CSV table of C-alpha atoms in Angstrom, one decimal:
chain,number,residue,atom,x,y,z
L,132,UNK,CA,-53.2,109.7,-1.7
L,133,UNK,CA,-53.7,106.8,0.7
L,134,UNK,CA,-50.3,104.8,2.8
L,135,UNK,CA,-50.6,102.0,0.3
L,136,UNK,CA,-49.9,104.4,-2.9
L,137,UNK,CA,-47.0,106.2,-1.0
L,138,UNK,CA,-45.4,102.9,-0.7
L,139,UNK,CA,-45.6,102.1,-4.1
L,140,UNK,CA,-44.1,105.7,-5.1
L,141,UNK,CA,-41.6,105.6,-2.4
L,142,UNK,CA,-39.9,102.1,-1.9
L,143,UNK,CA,-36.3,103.5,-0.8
L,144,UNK,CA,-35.3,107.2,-0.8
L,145,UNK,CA,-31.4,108.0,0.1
L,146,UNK,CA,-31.1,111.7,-0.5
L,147,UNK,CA,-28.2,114.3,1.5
L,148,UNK,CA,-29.1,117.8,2.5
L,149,UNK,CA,-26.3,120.2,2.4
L,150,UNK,CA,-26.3,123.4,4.3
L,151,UNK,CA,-24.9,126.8,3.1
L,152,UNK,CA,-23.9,129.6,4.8
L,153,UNK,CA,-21.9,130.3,7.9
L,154,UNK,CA,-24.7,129.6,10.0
L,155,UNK,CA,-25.1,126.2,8.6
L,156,UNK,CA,-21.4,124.5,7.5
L,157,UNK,CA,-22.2,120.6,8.4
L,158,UNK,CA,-23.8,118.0,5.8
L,159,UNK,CA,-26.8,115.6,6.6
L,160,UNK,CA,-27.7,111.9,5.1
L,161,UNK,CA,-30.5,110.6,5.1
L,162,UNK,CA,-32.1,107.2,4.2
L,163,UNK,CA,-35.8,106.6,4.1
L,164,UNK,CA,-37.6,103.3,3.4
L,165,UNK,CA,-40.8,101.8,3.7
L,166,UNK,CA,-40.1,98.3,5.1
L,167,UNK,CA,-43.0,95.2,5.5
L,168,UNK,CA,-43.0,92.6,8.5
L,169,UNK,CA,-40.4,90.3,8.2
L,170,UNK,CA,-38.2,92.5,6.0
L,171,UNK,CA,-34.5,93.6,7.1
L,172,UNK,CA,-31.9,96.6,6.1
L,173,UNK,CA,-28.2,96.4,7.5
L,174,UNK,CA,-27.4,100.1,7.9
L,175,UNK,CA,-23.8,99.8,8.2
L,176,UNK,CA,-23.3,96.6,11.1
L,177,UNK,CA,-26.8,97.4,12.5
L,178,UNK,CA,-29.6,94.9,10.9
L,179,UNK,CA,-33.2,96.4,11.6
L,180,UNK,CA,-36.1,94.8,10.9
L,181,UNK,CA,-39.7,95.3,11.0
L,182,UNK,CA,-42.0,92.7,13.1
L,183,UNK,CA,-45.7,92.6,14.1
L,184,UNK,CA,-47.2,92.0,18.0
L,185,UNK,CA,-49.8,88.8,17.1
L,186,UNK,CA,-51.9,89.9,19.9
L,187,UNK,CA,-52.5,93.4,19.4
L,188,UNK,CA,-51.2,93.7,15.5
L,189,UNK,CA,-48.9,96.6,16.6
L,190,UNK,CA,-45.7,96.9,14.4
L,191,UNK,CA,-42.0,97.5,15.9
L,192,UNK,CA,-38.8,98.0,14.3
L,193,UNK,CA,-36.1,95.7,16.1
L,194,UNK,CA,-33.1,97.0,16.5
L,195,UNK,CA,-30.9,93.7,16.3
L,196,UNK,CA,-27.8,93.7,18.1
L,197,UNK,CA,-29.2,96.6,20.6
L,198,UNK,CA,-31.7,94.7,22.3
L,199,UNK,CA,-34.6,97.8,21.5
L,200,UNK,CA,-37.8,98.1,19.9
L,201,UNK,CA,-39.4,101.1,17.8
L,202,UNK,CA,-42.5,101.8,17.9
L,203,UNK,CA,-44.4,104.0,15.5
L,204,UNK,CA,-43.1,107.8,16.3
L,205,UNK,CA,-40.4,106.2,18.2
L,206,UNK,CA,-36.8,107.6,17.4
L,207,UNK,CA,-33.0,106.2,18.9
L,208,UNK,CA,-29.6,107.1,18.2
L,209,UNK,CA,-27.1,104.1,17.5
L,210,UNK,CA,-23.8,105.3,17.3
L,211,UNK,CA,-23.4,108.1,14.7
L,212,UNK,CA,-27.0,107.2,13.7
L,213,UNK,CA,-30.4,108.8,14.0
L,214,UNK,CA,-33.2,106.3,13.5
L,215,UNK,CA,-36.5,106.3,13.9
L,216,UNK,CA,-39.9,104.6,13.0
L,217,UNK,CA,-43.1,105.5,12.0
L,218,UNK,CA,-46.4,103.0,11.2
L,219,UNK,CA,-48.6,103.3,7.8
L,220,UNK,CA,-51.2,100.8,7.8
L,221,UNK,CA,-49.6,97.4,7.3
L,222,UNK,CA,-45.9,98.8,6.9
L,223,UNK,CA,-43.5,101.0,8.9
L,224,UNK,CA,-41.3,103.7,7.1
L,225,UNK,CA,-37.8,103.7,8.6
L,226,UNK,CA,-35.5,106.8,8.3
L,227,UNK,CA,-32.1,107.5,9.2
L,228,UNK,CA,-29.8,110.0,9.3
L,229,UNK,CA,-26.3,110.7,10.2
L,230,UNK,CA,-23.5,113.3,9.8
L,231,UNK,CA,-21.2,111.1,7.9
L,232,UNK,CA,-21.9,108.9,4.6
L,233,UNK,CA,-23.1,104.9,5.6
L,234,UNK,CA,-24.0,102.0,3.8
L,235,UNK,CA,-27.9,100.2,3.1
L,236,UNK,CA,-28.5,96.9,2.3
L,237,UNK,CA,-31.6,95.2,1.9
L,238,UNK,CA,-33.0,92.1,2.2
L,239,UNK,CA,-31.5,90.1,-0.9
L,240,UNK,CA,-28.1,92.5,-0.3
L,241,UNK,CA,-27.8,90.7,3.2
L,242,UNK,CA,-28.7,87.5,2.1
L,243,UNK,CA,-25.7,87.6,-0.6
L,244,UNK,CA,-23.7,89.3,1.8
L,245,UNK,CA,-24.2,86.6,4.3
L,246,UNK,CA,-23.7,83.5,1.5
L,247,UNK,CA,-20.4,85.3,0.4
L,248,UNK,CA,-19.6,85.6,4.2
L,249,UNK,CA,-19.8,81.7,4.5
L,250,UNK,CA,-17.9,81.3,1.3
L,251,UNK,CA,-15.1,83.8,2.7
L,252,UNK,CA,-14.8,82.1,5.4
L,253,UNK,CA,-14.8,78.4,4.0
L,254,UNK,CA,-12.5,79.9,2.0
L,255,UNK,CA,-10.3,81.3,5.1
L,256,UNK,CA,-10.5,78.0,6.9
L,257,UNK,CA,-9.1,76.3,2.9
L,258,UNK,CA,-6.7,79.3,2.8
L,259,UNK,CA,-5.6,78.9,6.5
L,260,UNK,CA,-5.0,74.9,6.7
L,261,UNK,CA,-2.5,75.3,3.8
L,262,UNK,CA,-0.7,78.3,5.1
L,263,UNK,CA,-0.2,75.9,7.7
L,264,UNK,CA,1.1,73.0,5.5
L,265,UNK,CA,2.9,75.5,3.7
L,266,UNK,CA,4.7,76.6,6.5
L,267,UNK,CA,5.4,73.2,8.2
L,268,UNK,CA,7.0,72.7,4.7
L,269,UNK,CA,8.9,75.6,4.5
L,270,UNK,CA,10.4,74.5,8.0
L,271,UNK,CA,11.5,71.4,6.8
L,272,UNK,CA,13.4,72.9,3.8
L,273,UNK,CA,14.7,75.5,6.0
L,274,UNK,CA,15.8,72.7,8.3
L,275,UNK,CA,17.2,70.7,4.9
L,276,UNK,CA,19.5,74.3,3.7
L,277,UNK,CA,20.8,74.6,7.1
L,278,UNK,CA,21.8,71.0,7.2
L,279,UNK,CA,23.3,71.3,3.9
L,280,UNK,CA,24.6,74.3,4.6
L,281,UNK,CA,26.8,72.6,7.7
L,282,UNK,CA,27.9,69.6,5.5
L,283,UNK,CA,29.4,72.2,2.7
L,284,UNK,CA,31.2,73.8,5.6
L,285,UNK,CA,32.4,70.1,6.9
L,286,UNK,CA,33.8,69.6,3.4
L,287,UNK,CA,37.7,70.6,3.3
L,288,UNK,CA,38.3,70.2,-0.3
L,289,UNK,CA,34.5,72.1,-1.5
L,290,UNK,CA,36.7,74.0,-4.2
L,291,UNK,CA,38.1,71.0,-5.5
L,292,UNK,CA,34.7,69.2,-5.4
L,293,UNK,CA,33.6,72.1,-7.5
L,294,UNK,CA,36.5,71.6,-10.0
L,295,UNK,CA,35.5,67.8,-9.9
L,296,UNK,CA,32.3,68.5,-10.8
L,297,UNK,CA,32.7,70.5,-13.7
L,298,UNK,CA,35.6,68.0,-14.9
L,299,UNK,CA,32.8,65.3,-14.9
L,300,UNK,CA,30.6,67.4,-16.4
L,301,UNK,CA,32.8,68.1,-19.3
L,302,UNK,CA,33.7,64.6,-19.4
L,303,UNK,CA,30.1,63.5,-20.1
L,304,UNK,CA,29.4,66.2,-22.8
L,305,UNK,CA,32.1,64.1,-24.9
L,306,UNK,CA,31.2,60.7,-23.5
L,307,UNK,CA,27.6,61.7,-24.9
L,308,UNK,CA,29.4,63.2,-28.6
L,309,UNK,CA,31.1,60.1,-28.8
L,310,UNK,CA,28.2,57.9,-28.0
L,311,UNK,CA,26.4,60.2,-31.2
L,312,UNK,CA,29.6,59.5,-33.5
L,313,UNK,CA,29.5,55.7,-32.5
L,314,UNK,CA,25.4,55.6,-32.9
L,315,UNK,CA,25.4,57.6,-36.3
L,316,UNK,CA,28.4,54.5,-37.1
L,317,UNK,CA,26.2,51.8,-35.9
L,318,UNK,CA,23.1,53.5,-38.1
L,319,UNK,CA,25.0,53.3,-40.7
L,320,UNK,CA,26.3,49.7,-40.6
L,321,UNK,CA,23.3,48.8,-40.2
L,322,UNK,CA,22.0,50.4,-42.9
L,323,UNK,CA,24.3,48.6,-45.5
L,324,UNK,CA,23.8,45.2,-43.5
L,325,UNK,CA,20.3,45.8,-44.8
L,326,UNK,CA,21.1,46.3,-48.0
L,327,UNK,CA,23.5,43.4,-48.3
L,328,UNK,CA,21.0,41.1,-47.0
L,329,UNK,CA,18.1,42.3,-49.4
L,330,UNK,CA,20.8,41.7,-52.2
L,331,UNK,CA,21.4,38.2,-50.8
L,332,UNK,CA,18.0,37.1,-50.8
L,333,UNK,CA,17.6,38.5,-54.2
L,334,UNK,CA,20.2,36.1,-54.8
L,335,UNK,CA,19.4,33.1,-53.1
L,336,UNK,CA,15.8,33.5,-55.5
L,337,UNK,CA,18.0,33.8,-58.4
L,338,UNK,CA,19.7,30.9,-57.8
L,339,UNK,CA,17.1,29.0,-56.7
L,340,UNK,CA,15.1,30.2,-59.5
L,341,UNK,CA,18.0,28.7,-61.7
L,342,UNK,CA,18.3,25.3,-59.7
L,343,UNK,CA,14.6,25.0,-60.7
L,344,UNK,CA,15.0,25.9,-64.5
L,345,UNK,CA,18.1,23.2,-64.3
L,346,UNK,CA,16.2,20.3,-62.6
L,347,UNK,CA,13.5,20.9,-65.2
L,348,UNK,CA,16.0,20.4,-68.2
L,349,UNK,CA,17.9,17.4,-66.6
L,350,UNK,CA,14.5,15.8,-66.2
L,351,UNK,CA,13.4,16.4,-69.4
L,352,UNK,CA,16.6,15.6,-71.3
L,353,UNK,CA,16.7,12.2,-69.4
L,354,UNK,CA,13.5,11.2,-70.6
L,355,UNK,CA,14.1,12.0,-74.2
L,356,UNK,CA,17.4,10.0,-73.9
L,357,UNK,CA,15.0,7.2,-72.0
L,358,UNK,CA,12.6,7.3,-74.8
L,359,UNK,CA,15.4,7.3,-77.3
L,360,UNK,CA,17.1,4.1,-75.8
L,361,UNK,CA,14.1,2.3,-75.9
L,362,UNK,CA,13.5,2.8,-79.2
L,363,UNK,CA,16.9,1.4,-80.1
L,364,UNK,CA,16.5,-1.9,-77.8
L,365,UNK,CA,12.9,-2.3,-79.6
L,366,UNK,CA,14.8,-2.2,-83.0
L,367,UNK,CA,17.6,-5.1,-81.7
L,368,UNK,CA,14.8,-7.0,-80.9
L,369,UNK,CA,13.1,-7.0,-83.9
L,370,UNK,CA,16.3,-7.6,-85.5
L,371,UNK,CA,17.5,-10.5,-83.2
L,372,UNK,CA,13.9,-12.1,-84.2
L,373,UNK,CA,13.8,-11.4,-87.5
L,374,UNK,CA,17.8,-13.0,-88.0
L,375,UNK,CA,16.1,-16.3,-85.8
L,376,UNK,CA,13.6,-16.3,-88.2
L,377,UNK,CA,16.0,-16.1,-91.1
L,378,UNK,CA,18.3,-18.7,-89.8
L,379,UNK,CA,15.2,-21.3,-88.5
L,380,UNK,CA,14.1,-21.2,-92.4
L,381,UNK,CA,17.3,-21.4,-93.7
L,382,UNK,CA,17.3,-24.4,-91.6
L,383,UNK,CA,15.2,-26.3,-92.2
L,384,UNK,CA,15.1,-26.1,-95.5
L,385,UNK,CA,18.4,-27.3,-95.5
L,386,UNK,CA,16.9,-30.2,-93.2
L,387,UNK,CA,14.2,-31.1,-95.6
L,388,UNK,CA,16.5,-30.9,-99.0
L,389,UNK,CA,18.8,-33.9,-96.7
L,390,UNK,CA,15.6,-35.9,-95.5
L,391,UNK,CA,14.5,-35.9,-99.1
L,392,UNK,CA,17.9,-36.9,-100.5
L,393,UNK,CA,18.1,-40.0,-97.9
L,394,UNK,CA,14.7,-41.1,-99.6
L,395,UNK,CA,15.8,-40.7,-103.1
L,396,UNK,CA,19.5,-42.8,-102.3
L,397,UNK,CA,16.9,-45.9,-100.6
């Protein structure tokens, strides 16, 4: 099997030996990973990462933070950790061990770790500007209880006050009832105001309504009795000229029966 297919089988191995026996009593972990050029793993705070020499194409792991380089075969201890490096074509194969448990994380696991880092502390800088507010605030209102606190201690009569105050108190509870009592009065005033004045204006229609009905038979009566006095003044007049005709006739008749009797007498 050739480098290449070992990396594909073997992309990150963490496995822990255990010893048995009295001769062997202590426990071993170990990480192994192949890692390309340009690649990181944080083990624990240590980032390692895996670079290339552009002149000579030799690969080193960088030990970041301890200012070394690994080069293939090359082996360091960091702390409580055994590391060490070895070259397979175009990649390098990082292992670690250590007596006590530690952490791994790769390449995308840092880069989260380090965007939630800025976010903590954006978040810290948030968090810390109104712990300050809050506590320039809670100074003032400890400043405002200790001033009050002083004025209660100024006041001679604060028991009295006290007595005053739940005397007022009291005193508003039945200012407040008999402000209900007077506005359950008023609502119901004005209720029957309501209803007297919708009875009034039922009223005033009626008797409007009636004025109307009146007016109409006045007027209509006085032109009956207008066309009934004319009537009777046409009559007189026909009568009056009828009795001038009479009496012109009777006339002269009588006027002609004397001319004619002058004649005769002649």
């Amino acid at each position: 099997m050739n480098f290449r297919g070992m990396k594909l089988i073997l992309p990150i191995i963490i496995y822990m030996i255990v010893g048995f026996g009295p001769a062997s009593a202590a426990s071993f972990y170990i990480w192994t990973s192949s890692i390309h050029v340009g690649e990181k793993v944080q083990v624990n705070d240590i980032i390692l990462t895996v670079d290339k020499d552009i002149r000579t194409g030799a690969l080193a792991l960088v030990v970041e933070g301890e200012g070394k380089l690994l080069f293939d075969g090359q082996k360091m201890q960091v702390e409580n950790l055994n590391i060490s490096f070895t070259v397979f074509g175009n990649y390098g194969v990082v292992t670690v061990e250590s007596a006590e448990p530690f952490s791994v994380n790769t390449n995308g696991d840092i880069q989260a770790l380090k965007e939630e880092n800025k976010r903590l502390k954006a978040e810290n800088v948030s968090l810390t500007k109104q712990v300050k507010s809050l506590q320039k605030e809670n100074e003032k209102l400890k400043q405002q209880v200790s001033e009050l606190q002083n004025k209660l201690k100024d006041l001679p009569n604060a028991a009295a006050l006290n007595v005053q105050i739940v005397n007022l108190t009291k005193e508003n509870r039945e200012l407040k009832a008999q402000l209900a009592n007077i506005t359950n009065k008023y609502n119901a005033l004005q209720a029957k105001a309501d209803f007297l004045e919708q009875q009034n204006e039922e009223y005033r229609k009626m008797i409007q309504t009636l004025l109307q009905e009146a007016s109409q038979k006045s007027e209509q009566s006085y032109i009956e009795k207008a066309k009934k006095e004319k009537l009777i003044g046409s009559v007189i007049i026909k009568t009056l000229i009828a009795a001038g005709g009479i009496v012109g006739l009777i006339g002269f008749l009588l006027y002609r029966g004397k001319r004619s009797w002058e004649y005769g007498g002649l």
